[in-house]
CSV table of C-alpha atoms in Angstrom, one decimal:
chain,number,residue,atom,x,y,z
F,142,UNK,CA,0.0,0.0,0.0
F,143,UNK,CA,1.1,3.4,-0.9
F,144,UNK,CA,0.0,6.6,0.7
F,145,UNK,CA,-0.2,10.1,0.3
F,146,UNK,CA,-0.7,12.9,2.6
F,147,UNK,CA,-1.4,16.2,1.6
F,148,UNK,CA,-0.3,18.7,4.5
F,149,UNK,CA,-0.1,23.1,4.9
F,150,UNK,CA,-0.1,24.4,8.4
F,151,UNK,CA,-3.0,27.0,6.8
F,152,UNK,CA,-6.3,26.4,5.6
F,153,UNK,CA,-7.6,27.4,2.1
F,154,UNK,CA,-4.7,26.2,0.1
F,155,UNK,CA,-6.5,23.2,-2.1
F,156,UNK,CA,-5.5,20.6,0.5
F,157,UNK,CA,-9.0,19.1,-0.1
F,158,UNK,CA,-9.4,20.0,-3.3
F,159,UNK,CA,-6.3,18.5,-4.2
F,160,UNK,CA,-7.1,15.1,-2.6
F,161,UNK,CA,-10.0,14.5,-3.8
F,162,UNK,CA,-8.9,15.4,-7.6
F,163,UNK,CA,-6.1,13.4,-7.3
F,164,UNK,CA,-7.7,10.5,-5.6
F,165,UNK,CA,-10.6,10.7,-8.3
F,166,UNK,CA,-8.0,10.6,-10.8
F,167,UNK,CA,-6.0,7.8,-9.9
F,168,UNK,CA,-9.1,5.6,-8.9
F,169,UNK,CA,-10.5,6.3,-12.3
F,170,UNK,CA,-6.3,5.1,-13.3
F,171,UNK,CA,-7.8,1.4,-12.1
F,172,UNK,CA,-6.2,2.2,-8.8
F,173,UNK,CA,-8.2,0.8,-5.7
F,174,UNK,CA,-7.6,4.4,-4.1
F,175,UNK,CA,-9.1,5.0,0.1
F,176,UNK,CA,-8.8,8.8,0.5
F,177,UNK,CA,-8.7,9.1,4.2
F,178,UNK,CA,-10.2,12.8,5.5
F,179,UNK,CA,-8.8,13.8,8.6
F,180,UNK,CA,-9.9,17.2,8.3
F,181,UNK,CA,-12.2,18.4,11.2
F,182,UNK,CA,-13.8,20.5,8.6
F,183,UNK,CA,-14.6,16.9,6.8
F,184,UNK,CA,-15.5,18.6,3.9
F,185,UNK,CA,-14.1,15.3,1.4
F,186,UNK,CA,-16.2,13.3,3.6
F,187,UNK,CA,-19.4,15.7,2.9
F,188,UNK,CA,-18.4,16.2,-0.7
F,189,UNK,CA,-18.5,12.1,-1.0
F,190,UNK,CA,-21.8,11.9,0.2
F,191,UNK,CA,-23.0,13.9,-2.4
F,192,UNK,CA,-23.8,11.0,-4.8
F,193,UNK,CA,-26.5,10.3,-6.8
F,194,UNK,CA,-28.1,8.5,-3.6
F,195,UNK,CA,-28.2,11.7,-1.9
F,196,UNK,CA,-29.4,14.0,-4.8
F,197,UNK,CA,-25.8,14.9,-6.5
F,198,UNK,CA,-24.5,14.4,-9.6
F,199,UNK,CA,-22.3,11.7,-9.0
F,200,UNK,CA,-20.6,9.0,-7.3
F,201,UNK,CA,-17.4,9.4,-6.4
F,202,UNK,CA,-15.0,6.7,-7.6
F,203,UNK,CA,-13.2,5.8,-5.0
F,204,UNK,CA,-14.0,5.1,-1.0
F,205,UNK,CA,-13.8,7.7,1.7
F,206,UNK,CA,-13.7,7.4,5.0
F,207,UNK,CA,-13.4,10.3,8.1
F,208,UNK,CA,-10.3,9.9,10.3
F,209,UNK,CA,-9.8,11.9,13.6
F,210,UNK,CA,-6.2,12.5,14.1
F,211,UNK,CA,-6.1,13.5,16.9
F,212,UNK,CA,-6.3,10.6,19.3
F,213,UNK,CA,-2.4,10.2,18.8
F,214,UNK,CA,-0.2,8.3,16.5
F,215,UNK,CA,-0.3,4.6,17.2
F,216,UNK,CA,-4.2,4.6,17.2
F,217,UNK,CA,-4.3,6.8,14.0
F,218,UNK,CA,-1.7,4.4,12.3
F,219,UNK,CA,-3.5,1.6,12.8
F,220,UNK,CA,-7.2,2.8,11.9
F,221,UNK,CA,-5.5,3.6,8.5
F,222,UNK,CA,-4.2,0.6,8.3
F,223,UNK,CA,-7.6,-1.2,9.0
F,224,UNK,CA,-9.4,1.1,6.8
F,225,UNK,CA,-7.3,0.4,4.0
F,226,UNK,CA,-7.8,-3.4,4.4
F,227,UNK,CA,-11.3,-2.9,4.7
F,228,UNK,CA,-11.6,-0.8,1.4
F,229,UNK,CA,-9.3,-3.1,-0.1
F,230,UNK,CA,-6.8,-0.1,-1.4
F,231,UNK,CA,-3.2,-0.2,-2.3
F,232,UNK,CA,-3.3,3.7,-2.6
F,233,UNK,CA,-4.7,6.0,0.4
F,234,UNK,CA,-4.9,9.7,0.0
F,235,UNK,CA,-4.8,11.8,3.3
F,236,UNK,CA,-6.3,15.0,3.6
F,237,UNK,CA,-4.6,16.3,6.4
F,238,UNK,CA,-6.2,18.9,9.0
F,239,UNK,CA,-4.7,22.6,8.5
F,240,UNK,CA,-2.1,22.5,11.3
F,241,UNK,CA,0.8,21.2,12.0
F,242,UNK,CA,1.1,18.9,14.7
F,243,UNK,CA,1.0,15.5,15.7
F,244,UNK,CA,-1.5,14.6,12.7
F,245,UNK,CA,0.9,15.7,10.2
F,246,UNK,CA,3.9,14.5,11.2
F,247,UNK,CA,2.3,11.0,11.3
F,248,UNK,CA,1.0,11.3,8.3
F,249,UNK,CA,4.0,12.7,6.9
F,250,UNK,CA,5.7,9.3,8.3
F,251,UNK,CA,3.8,7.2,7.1
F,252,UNK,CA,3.6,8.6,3.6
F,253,UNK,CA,5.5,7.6,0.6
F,254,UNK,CA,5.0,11.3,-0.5
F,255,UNK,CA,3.7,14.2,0.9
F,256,UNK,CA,2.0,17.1,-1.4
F,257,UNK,CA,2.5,20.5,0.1
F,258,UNK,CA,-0.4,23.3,-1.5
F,259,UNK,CA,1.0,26.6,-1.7
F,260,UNK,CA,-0.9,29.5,-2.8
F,261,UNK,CA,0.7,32.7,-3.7
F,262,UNK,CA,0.7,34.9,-0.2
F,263,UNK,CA,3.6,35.5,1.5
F,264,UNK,CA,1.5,34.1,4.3
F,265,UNK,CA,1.1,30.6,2.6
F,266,UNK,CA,4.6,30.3,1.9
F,267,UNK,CA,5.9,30.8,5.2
F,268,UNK,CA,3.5,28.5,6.0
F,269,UNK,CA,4.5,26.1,3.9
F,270,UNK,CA,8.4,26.2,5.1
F,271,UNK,CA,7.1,24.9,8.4
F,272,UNK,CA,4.9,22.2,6.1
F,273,UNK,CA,8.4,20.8,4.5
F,274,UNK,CA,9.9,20.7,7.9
F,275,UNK,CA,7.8,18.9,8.9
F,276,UNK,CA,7.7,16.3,5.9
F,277,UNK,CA,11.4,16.6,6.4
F,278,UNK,CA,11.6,15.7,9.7
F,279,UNK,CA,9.6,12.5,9.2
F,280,UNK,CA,11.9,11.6,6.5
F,281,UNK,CA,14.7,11.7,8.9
F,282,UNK,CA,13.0,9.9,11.3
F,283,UNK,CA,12.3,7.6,8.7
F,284,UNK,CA,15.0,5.9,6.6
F,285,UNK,CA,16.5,9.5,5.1
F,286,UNK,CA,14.5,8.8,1.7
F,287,UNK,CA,11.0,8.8,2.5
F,288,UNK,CA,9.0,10.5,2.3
F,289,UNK,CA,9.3,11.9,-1.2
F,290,UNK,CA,8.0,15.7,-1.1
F,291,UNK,CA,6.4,18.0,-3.6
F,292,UNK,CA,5.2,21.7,-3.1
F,293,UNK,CA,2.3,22.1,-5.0
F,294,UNK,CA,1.4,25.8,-6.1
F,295,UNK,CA,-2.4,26.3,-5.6
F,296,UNK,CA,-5.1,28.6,-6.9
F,297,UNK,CA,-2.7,30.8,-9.2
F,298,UNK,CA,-4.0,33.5,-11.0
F,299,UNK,CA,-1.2,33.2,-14.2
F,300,UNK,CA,-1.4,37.1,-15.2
F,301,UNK,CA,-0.3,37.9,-11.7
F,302,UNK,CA,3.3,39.1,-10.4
F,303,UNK,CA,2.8,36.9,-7.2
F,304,UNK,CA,2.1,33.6,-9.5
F,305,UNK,CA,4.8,34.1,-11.8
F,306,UNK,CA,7.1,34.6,-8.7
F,307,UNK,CA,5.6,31.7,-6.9
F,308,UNK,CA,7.6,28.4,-8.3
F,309,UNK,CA,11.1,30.3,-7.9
F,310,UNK,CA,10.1,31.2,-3.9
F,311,UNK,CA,9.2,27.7,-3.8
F,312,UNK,CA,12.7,25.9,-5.3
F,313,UNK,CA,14.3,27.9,-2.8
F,314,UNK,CA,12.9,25.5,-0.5
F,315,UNK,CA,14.8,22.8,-2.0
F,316,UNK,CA,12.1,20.3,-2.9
F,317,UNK,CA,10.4,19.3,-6.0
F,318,UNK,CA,8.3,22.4,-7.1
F,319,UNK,CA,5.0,20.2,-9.0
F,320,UNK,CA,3.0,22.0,-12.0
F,321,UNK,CA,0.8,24.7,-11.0
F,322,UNK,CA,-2.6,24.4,-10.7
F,323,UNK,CA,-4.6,27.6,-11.5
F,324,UNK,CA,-7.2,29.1,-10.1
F,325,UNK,CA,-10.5,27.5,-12.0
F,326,UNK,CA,-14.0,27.9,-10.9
F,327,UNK,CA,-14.8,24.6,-12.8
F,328,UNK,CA,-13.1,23.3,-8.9
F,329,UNK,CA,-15.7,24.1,-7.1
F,330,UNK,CA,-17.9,23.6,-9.6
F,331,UNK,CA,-16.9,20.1,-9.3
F,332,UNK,CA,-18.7,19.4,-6.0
């Protein structure tokens, strides 16, 4: 099994939007994908149950399940683990809550890559310094490879001065800088 956790000290960044994209994407792949929402917000786990059951558009293709992550790291560990059997997945998908603390770092350890969204603020990007410390820090608690990281820049508006200088601020962090992914109303349009 193979996870991904999608961290940012701040809220509003795409972590959500991100996860559920990606976890859509790869399920539709032929990946047996679990996203996992451990956001208190649990807006993944609300968007899910807007299938066509409950009046929406559409299924979702892939299982989620809400996570608190708060009742400390062996229990969380282990209630991923069991969801993950229980949906059968050999991909999970973690929507992270928008802090960083015990959560994070565990799901930072027990990734195989964490995604870091980044909008262009000032305010996000010192935020997301302390968001690759983190991931950092579980990778040297780890074996020194793992996790793989990737900063992710979020909701760019391209004509802008602060989205063209966005990817450089971001390489200055010394991790994989991923394409950008603009700001789109067809994203929210897609709940």
């Amino acid at each position: 099994m193979q996870i991904i956790s999608v961290i940012n000290l701040k809220g509003g960044v795409g972590k959500t939007t991100i996860a559920l994209n990606l976890a859509a994407t790869l399920a539709d792949h032929g990946h047996q994908v679990l996203l996992i929402d451990a956001d208190p917000q649990q807006s993944a786990t609300q968007w899910a149950q807007q299938g066509p059951a409950a009046g929406g558009a559409g299924a979702l293709p892939m299982a989620v399940e809400p996570l608190r992550a708060d009742d400390g790291a062996p229990q969380f560990q282990a209630a991923v683990a069991r969801l993950a059997q229980a949906a059968q997945a050999t991909l999970v998908v973690i929507d992270c809550p928008p802090e960083l603390s015990d959560p994070a770092l565990v799901a930072a350890l027990l990734a195989d890559l964490v995604l870091v969204p980044v909008t262009p603020s000032p305010l996000d990007l010192w935020a997301a310094k302390q968001a690759v410390a983190t991931a950092q820090e579980a990778r040297t608690l780890r074996d020194g490879r793992m996790p793989l990281i990737s900063l992710v820049p979020s909701k760019l508006l391209p004509q802008t001065l602060l989205a063209r200088d966005l990817p450089a601020a971001l390489e200055a962090l010394g991790e994989p800088v991923a394409p950008a992914i603009t700001q789109r109303v067809a994203l929210v349009e897609a709940i």
